[in-house]
Amino acid sequence: MMKMNMKKILCGAMGLMMCFSLAACGNGDNNDDKQQDGTEGKKYSIGISQYGEHASLDNCREGFLQGLKDAGLEEGKDFEVDYQNAGFDDNMTIQIGQNFSAKNVDMMVAVATNSATGCYAAAEDKNIPVIYTAINDPEAAGLTAGNATGTSDKLPVDAQLDLIRKLQPEAKTIGILYTTSEPNSVSTVADYQAKAADYGFTIEAVGVTAQAEVTQGADTLIKKGVDCFCNLTDNTVVGVLPSILEKTNEAGIPVYGSEVEQVKIGCVASAGIDYFELGRQTGAMAAKVLKGEATCDEIPFETITEYGIYLNNGALAEMQITVPSDIAEKAIVTDAE
């Protein structure tokens, strides 16, 4: 009798263990399925690598999150964000990408070219999707193959040159500061040099390798007697734009920005794009990938084509620049904050 009871107890215990084992396997299978095919209920992990903090890149990041929200994905419920700022340090962009890879995030999001290349290299072995934004030339940066896509912020160079010509009819030389290690900037400077003659300009470009060299580069252009500066979306240069403006204002040389935030802090005008909208467009693309509606290689990178004319009336008045009525009618006035 005792043996019979003991046998029943052992059989019951083994049965329970098998049930627990099957339940555990079932839960693991469900989680794996959700990770692979985007089944509803999955909370995604998104690593955001931003090259550095300034208003344009911040707007991109905020617009990206809005794009996910527009697509029905709610932060905290549907996804979690691991935001990392590289502080304009190229080595840090590599470390951030490697850290995201080690954490097996579901998606890497890169704001600016240097961060994108760092994430792309780190994600390749694990085939983690990379969504990038604020990349002037994705092809030149090697970001058009593999599990990656995003948006380009290619500047409307012709529109900017036309704007400068209309605001400064007598101007001959445009000065440009750029970082030699930023593919975005090298590509854009080449574009300006190719098109400047069509508008009666020559370009004086000064390359820098670090932020500490930027103000010295500004002094060089001022001494060369340029008629104006044209500021790019060069992250190293934009980071010290207020210091450049101090020097150019003292010299009486107008600076044209490349987007609205640069005009807000003192550039006279810009034919530029809206970086919040660029980020939102990127977020919509990322949502498709997260939901399993498309893969990165099925979504070609997109270039924002719409631009606005932004004016800072205070800065224009200080430089004694008169705005033609046809420009004033369609421009957005955004004086310095």
Coordinates of C-alpha atoms in Angstrom, one line a residue:
M1 CA 0.0 0.0 0.0
M2 CA 2.8 2.3 1.0
K3 CA 4.6 1.5 -2.3
M4 CA 1.5 2.2 -4.3
N5 CA 1.1 5.6 -2.7
M6 CA 4.7 6.5 -3.2
K7 CA 4.5 5.5 -6.9
K8 CA 1.4 7.7 -7.4
I9 CA 3.2 10.6 -5.7
L10 CA 6.3 10.3 -7.9
C11 CA 4.1 10.0 -11.1
G12 CA 2.2 13.1 -10.1
A13 CA 5.4 15.1 -9.4
M14 CA 6.8 14.1 -12.8
G15 CA 3.6 15.1 -14.5
L16 CA 3.7 18.5 -12.9
M17 CA 7.3 19.0 -13.9
M18 CA 6.5 18.2 -17.5
C19 CA 3.6 20.7 -17.5
F20 CA 5.9 23.4 -16.1
S21 CA 8.5 22.5 -18.7
L22 CA 6.0 22.6 -21.6
A23 CA 4.6 25.9 -20.4
A24 CA 8.1 27.5 -20.2
C25 CA 8.9 26.3 -23.7
G26 CA 5.5 27.6 -25.0
N27 CA 6.3 31.1 -23.5
G28 CA 9.7 31.2 -25.1
D29 CA 8.3 30.2 -28.5
N30 CA 5.7 33.0 -28.3
N31 CA 8.3 35.6 -27.4
D32 CA 10.5 34.4 -30.3
D33 CA 7.6 34.6 -32.7
K34 CA 6.8 38.1 -31.6
Q35 CA 10.4 39.2 -32.1
Q36 CA 10.6 37.8 -35.5
D37 CA 7.3 38.8 -37.1
G38 CA 6.2 41.8 -35.1
T39 CA 3.2 40.2 -33.4
E40 CA 1.0 42.6 -31.5
G41 CA 2.0 42.9 -27.9
K42 CA 5.8 43.1 -28.5
K43 CA 7.5 45.9 -26.7
Y44 CA 10.3 47.0 -29.0
S45 CA 13.7 48.2 -27.9
I46 CA 15.0 51.1 -30.0
G47 CA 18.5 52.5 -29.6
I48 CA 18.9 56.1 -30.8
S49 CA 22.4 57.3 -31.5
Q50 CA 22.6 61.1 -32.0
Y51 CA 25.9 62.5 -33.1
G52 CA 25.6 65.5 -30.8
E53 CA 23.1 67.9 -29.4
H54 CA 22.1 71.0 -31.3
A55 CA 18.6 72.2 -32.2
S56 CA 18.5 70.6 -35.7
L57 CA 19.4 67.1 -34.6
D58 CA 17.2 67.4 -31.5
N59 CA 14.3 68.3 -33.8
C60 CA 15.1 65.2 -35.9
R61 CA 14.9 63.0 -32.8
E62 CA 11.7 64.6 -31.6
G63 CA 10.1 64.4 -35.0
F64 CA 11.1 60.7 -35.3
L65 CA 9.3 59.9 -32.0
Q66 CA 6.3 61.8 -33.3
G67 CA 6.3 59.8 -36.5
L68 CA 6.1 56.6 -34.4
K69 CA 3.3 58.1 -32.4
D70 CA 1.4 59.0 -35.6
A71 CA 1.7 55.4 -36.7
G72 CA 0.1 54.2 -33.5
L73 CA 3.2 53.2 -31.5
E74 CA 3.3 54.6 -28.0
E75 CA 6.6 55.1 -26.1
G76 CA 6.5 53.1 -22.8
K77 CA 3.8 50.8 -24.1
D78 CA 4.9 49.7 -27.5
F79 CA 8.6 50.6 -27.4
E80 CA 11.4 51.7 -25.1
V81 CA 14.1 54.1 -26.2
D82 CA 17.8 53.9 -25.2
Y83 CA 19.0 57.4 -26.2
Q84 CA 22.8 58.0 -26.5
N85 CA 24.6 61.2 -27.4
A86 CA 28.0 60.9 -28.9
G87 CA 29.0 64.5 -28.2
F88 CA 30.4 64.9 -31.7
D89 CA 33.0 62.2 -31.0
D90 CA 33.5 59.7 -33.8
N91 CA 35.0 57.1 -31.5
M92 CA 31.9 57.3 -29.3
T93 CA 29.6 56.7 -32.2
I94 CA 31.3 53.3 -32.7
Q95 CA 31.0 52.5 -29.0
I96 CA 27.4 53.4 -29.0
G97 CA 26.6 51.1 -32.0
Q98 CA 28.5 48.2 -30.4
N99 CA 26.7 48.7 -27.1
F100 CA 23.3 48.6 -28.9
S101 CA 24.4 45.4 -30.7
A102 CA 25.4 43.8 -27.4
K103 CA 22.0 44.6 -26.0
N104 CA 20.3 43.0 -29.1
V105 CA 18.1 46.0 -29.6
D106 CA 15.2 45.6 -32.1
M107 CA 16.3 48.7 -34.1
M108 CA 19.1 51.2 -34.2
V109 CA 18.2 54.8 -35.1
A110 CA 21.0 57.1 -36.1
V111 CA 20.8 60.9 -36.2
A112 CA 23.5 62.3 -38.6
T113 CA 26.0 60.5 -40.8
N114 CA 28.8 59.7 -38.3
S115 CA 26.3 58.0 -36.0
A116 CA 24.7 56.1 -38.9
T117 CA 28.0 54.6 -40.0
G118 CA 28.8 53.6 -36.4
C119 CA 25.4 51.8 -36.0
Y120 CA 25.6 50.3 -39.5
A121 CA 28.9 48.6 -38.8
A122 CA 27.8 47.3 -35.4
A123 CA 24.4 46.0 -36.7
E124 CA 25.6 44.2 -39.8
D125 CA 26.6 40.9 -38.2
K126 CA 23.3 40.6 -36.3
N127 CA 21.2 42.0 -39.2
I128 CA 19.6 44.6 -36.9
P129 CA 17.7 47.1 -38.9
V130 CA 19.2 50.6 -39.0
I131 CA 17.0 53.7 -39.7
Y132 CA 19.0 56.9 -40.3
T133 CA 18.1 60.5 -40.6
A134 CA 19.8 63.8 -41.4
I135 CA 22.2 62.2 -43.9
N136 CA 23.0 64.4 -46.8
D137 CA 24.3 61.7 -49.2
P138 CA 23.5 58.1 -48.1
E139 CA 25.1 56.6 -51.2
A140 CA 28.5 58.4 -50.5
A141 CA 28.2 57.3 -46.8
G142 CA 27.8 53.6 -47.9
L143 CA 24.3 53.3 -46.3
T144 CA 22.2 52.2 -49.3
A145 CA 22.9 48.4 -49.0
G146 CA 22.0 45.9 -46.4
N147 CA 19.4 46.2 -43.6
A148 CA 19.3 50.0 -43.5
T149 CA 17.2 52.9 -44.8
G150 CA 16.2 56.4 -43.8
T151 CA 16.0 60.0 -44.9
S152 CA 18.3 62.4 -46.6
D153 CA 18.5 66.1 -45.6
K154 CA 20.2 67.1 -48.9
L155 CA 20.2 70.9 -48.9
P156 CA 18.4 72.9 -51.6
V157 CA 21.6 74.5 -52.9
D158 CA 20.2 76.2 -55.9
A159 CA 17.4 77.8 -53.8
Q160 CA 20.0 79.0 -51.3
L161 CA 22.3 80.5 -53.9
D162 CA 19.2 82.2 -55.6
L163 CA 18.2 83.6 -52.2
I164 CA 21.7 85.0 -51.5
R165 CA 21.8 86.6 -55.0
K166 CA 18.4 88.3 -54.5
L167 CA 19.3 89.6 -51.0
Q168 CA 22.9 90.7 -51.9
P169 CA 22.8 91.6 -55.6
E170 CA 26.4 92.9 -55.5
A171 CA 28.0 89.9 -53.6
K172 CA 30.7 88.0 -55.3
T173 CA 32.3 85.6 -52.8
I174 CA 30.6 83.1 -50.4
G175 CA 32.6 81.7 -47.5
I176 CA 31.9 78.2 -46.2
L177 CA 33.3 76.4 -43.1
Y178 CA 33.1 72.7 -43.1
T179 CA 34.5 69.6 -41.4
T180 CA 36.7 67.5 -43.6
S181 CA 35.7 64.2 -41.9
E182 CA 31.9 64.8 -42.4
P183 CA 30.8 63.2 -45.7
N184 CA 27.7 65.4 -45.6
S185 CA 29.7 68.5 -45.6
V186 CA 32.3 67.5 -48.2
S187 CA 29.5 66.5 -50.6
T188 CA 27.6 69.8 -50.0
V189 CA 30.7 72.0 -50.5
A190 CA 31.3 70.2 -53.8
D191 CA 27.7 70.9 -54.8
Y192 CA 28.1 74.6 -54.0
Q193 CA 31.4 74.8 -55.9
A194 CA 29.8 73.2 -58.9
K195 CA 26.8 75.6 -59.0
A196 CA 28.1 78.9 -57.6
A197 CA 29.2 80.2 -61.0
D198 CA 25.6 79.9 -62.4
Y199 CA 24.6 82.6 -59.9
G200 CA 27.7 84.7 -60.3
F201 CA 29.5 83.6 -57.1
T202 CA 32.9 82.1 -56.2
I203 CA 33.3 79.9 -53.1
E204 CA 35.9 80.2 -50.5
A205 CA 35.9 77.0 -48.4
V206 CA 37.9 76.4 -45.3
G207 CA 38.1 72.9 -43.9
V208 CA 38.5 72.1 -40.2
T209 CA 39.2 68.8 -38.4
A210 CA 37.9 69.8 -34.9
Q211 CA 35.5 72.2 -33.2
A212 CA 38.5 74.1 -31.7
E213 CA 39.5 75.1 -35.3
V214 CA 36.1 76.6 -36.3
T215 CA 36.5 80.1 -35.0
Q216 CA 40.0 80.3 -36.5
G217 CA 38.5 79.2 -39.8
A218 CA 36.0 82.0 -39.5
D219 CA 38.8 84.5 -39.0
T220 CA 40.5 83.2 -42.1
L221 CA 37.3 83.8 -44.2
I222 CA 36.8 87.3 -42.8
K223 CA 40.4 88.2 -43.6
K224 CA 39.8 87.0 -47.2
G225 CA 37.0 89.5 -47.5
V226 CA 34.1 87.2 -48.3
D227 CA 30.8 89.0 -48.9
C228 CA 28.8 86.5 -46.7
F229 CA 29.0 83.1 -45.0
C230 CA 26.8 80.2 -46.0
N231 CA 26.5 77.8 -43.0
L232 CA 25.8 74.1 -43.8
T233 CA 24.3 71.5 -41.5
D234 CA 27.8 70.6 -40.5
N235 CA 27.5 69.3 -37.0
T236 CA 30.9 70.4 -35.8
V237 CA 30.5 74.0 -37.1
V238 CA 26.8 74.4 -36.0
G239 CA 27.9 73.5 -32.5
V240 CA 29.8 76.8 -32.3
L241 CA 27.6 78.9 -34.6
P242 CA 27.0 81.6 -31.9
S243 CA 30.7 82.2 -31.7
I244 CA 30.9 82.5 -35.5
L245 CA 28.1 85.0 -35.5
E246 CA 29.8 87.2 -32.9
K247 CA 32.8 87.5 -35.2
T248 CA 30.8 88.0 -38.4
N249 CA 28.4 90.6 -36.8
E250 CA 31.4 92.6 -35.7
A251 CA 32.8 92.4 -39.2
G252 CA 29.5 93.3 -40.8
I253 CA 29.3 90.1 -42.8
P254 CA 25.9 88.3 -43.1
V255 CA 25.6 84.6 -42.4
Y256 CA 23.0 82.5 -44.2
G257 CA 21.8 79.4 -42.4
S258 CA 20.7 76.1 -43.8
E259 CA 17.5 75.6 -41.7
V260 CA 15.2 77.5 -39.4
E261 CA 17.0 76.9 -36.1
Q262 CA 20.1 78.6 -37.4
V263 CA 18.0 81.6 -38.5
K264 CA 16.5 81.8 -35.0
I265 CA 19.9 82.2 -33.4
G266 CA 21.0 85.0 -35.7
C267 CA 21.6 84.0 -39.3
V268 CA 20.0 86.5 -41.7
A269 CA 18.0 84.0 -43.8
S270 CA 17.8 80.5 -45.1
A271 CA 16.3 78.4 -47.9
G272 CA 16.1 75.3 -45.8
I273 CA 14.2 72.2 -44.6
D274 CA 12.2 71.5 -41.5
Y275 CA 14.1 69.0 -39.4
F276 CA 11.2 68.1 -37.3
E277 CA 9.3 67.0 -40.4
L278 CA 12.3 65.2 -41.6
G279 CA 12.4 63.2 -38.4
R280 CA 8.7 62.5 -38.5
Q281 CA 9.0 61.1 -42.1
T282 CA 11.8 58.9 -40.7
G283 CA 9.6 57.7 -37.9
A284 CA 6.9 56.6 -40.3
M285 CA 9.4 54.5 -42.2
A286 CA 10.6 52.9 -38.9
A287 CA 7.1 52.1 -37.9
K288 CA 6.6 50.0 -41.0
V289 CA 9.7 48.0 -40.3
L290 CA 8.8 47.5 -36.6
K291 CA 5.3 46.4 -37.5
G292 CA 6.6 43.9 -40.1
E293 CA 4.9 45.7 -43.0
A294 CA 8.2 46.1 -44.9
T295 CA 11.9 45.4 -44.5
C296 CA 14.5 48.1 -44.9
D297 CA 15.6 46.8 -48.3
E298 CA 12.1 47.2 -49.5
I299 CA 12.0 50.9 -48.5
P300 CA 14.4 53.1 -50.5
F301 CA 15.9 56.1 -48.6
E302 CA 13.8 59.2 -49.1
T303 CA 14.9 62.8 -49.7
I304 CA 12.8 65.6 -48.4
T305 CA 12.1 68.0 -51.3
E306 CA 10.0 70.7 -49.7
Y307 CA 11.8 73.7 -48.2
G308 CA 10.9 77.0 -46.7
I309 CA 12.3 80.5 -46.8
Y310 CA 13.1 81.7 -43.3
L311 CA 14.0 85.3 -42.4
N312 CA 15.4 87.0 -39.3
N313 CA 14.3 90.6 -39.8
G314 CA 16.5 91.8 -36.9
A315 CA 19.6 90.3 -38.3
L316 CA 18.7 91.6 -41.8
A317 CA 18.2 95.1 -40.6
E318 CA 21.5 95.0 -38.7
M319 CA 23.2 94.0 -42.0
Q320 CA 21.2 96.7 -43.9
I321 CA 19.8 94.1 -46.3
T322 CA 16.5 94.9 -48.0
V323 CA 14.2 91.9 -48.7
P324 CA 12.5 92.0 -52.1
S325 CA 8.7 91.9 -51.9
D326 CA 8.4 88.5 -53.7
I327 CA 10.6 86.9 -51.1
A328 CA 8.9 88.6 -48.1
E329 CA 5.5 87.4 -49.3
K330 CA 6.4 83.7 -49.1
A331 CA 8.9 83.8 -46.2
I332 CA 8.5 82.7 -42.6
V333 CA 9.8 85.3 -40.2
T334 CA 11.6 83.9 -37.2
D335 CA 13.6 86.5 -35.4
A336 CA 16.4 85.5 -33.0
E337 CA 15.2 84.1 -29.7

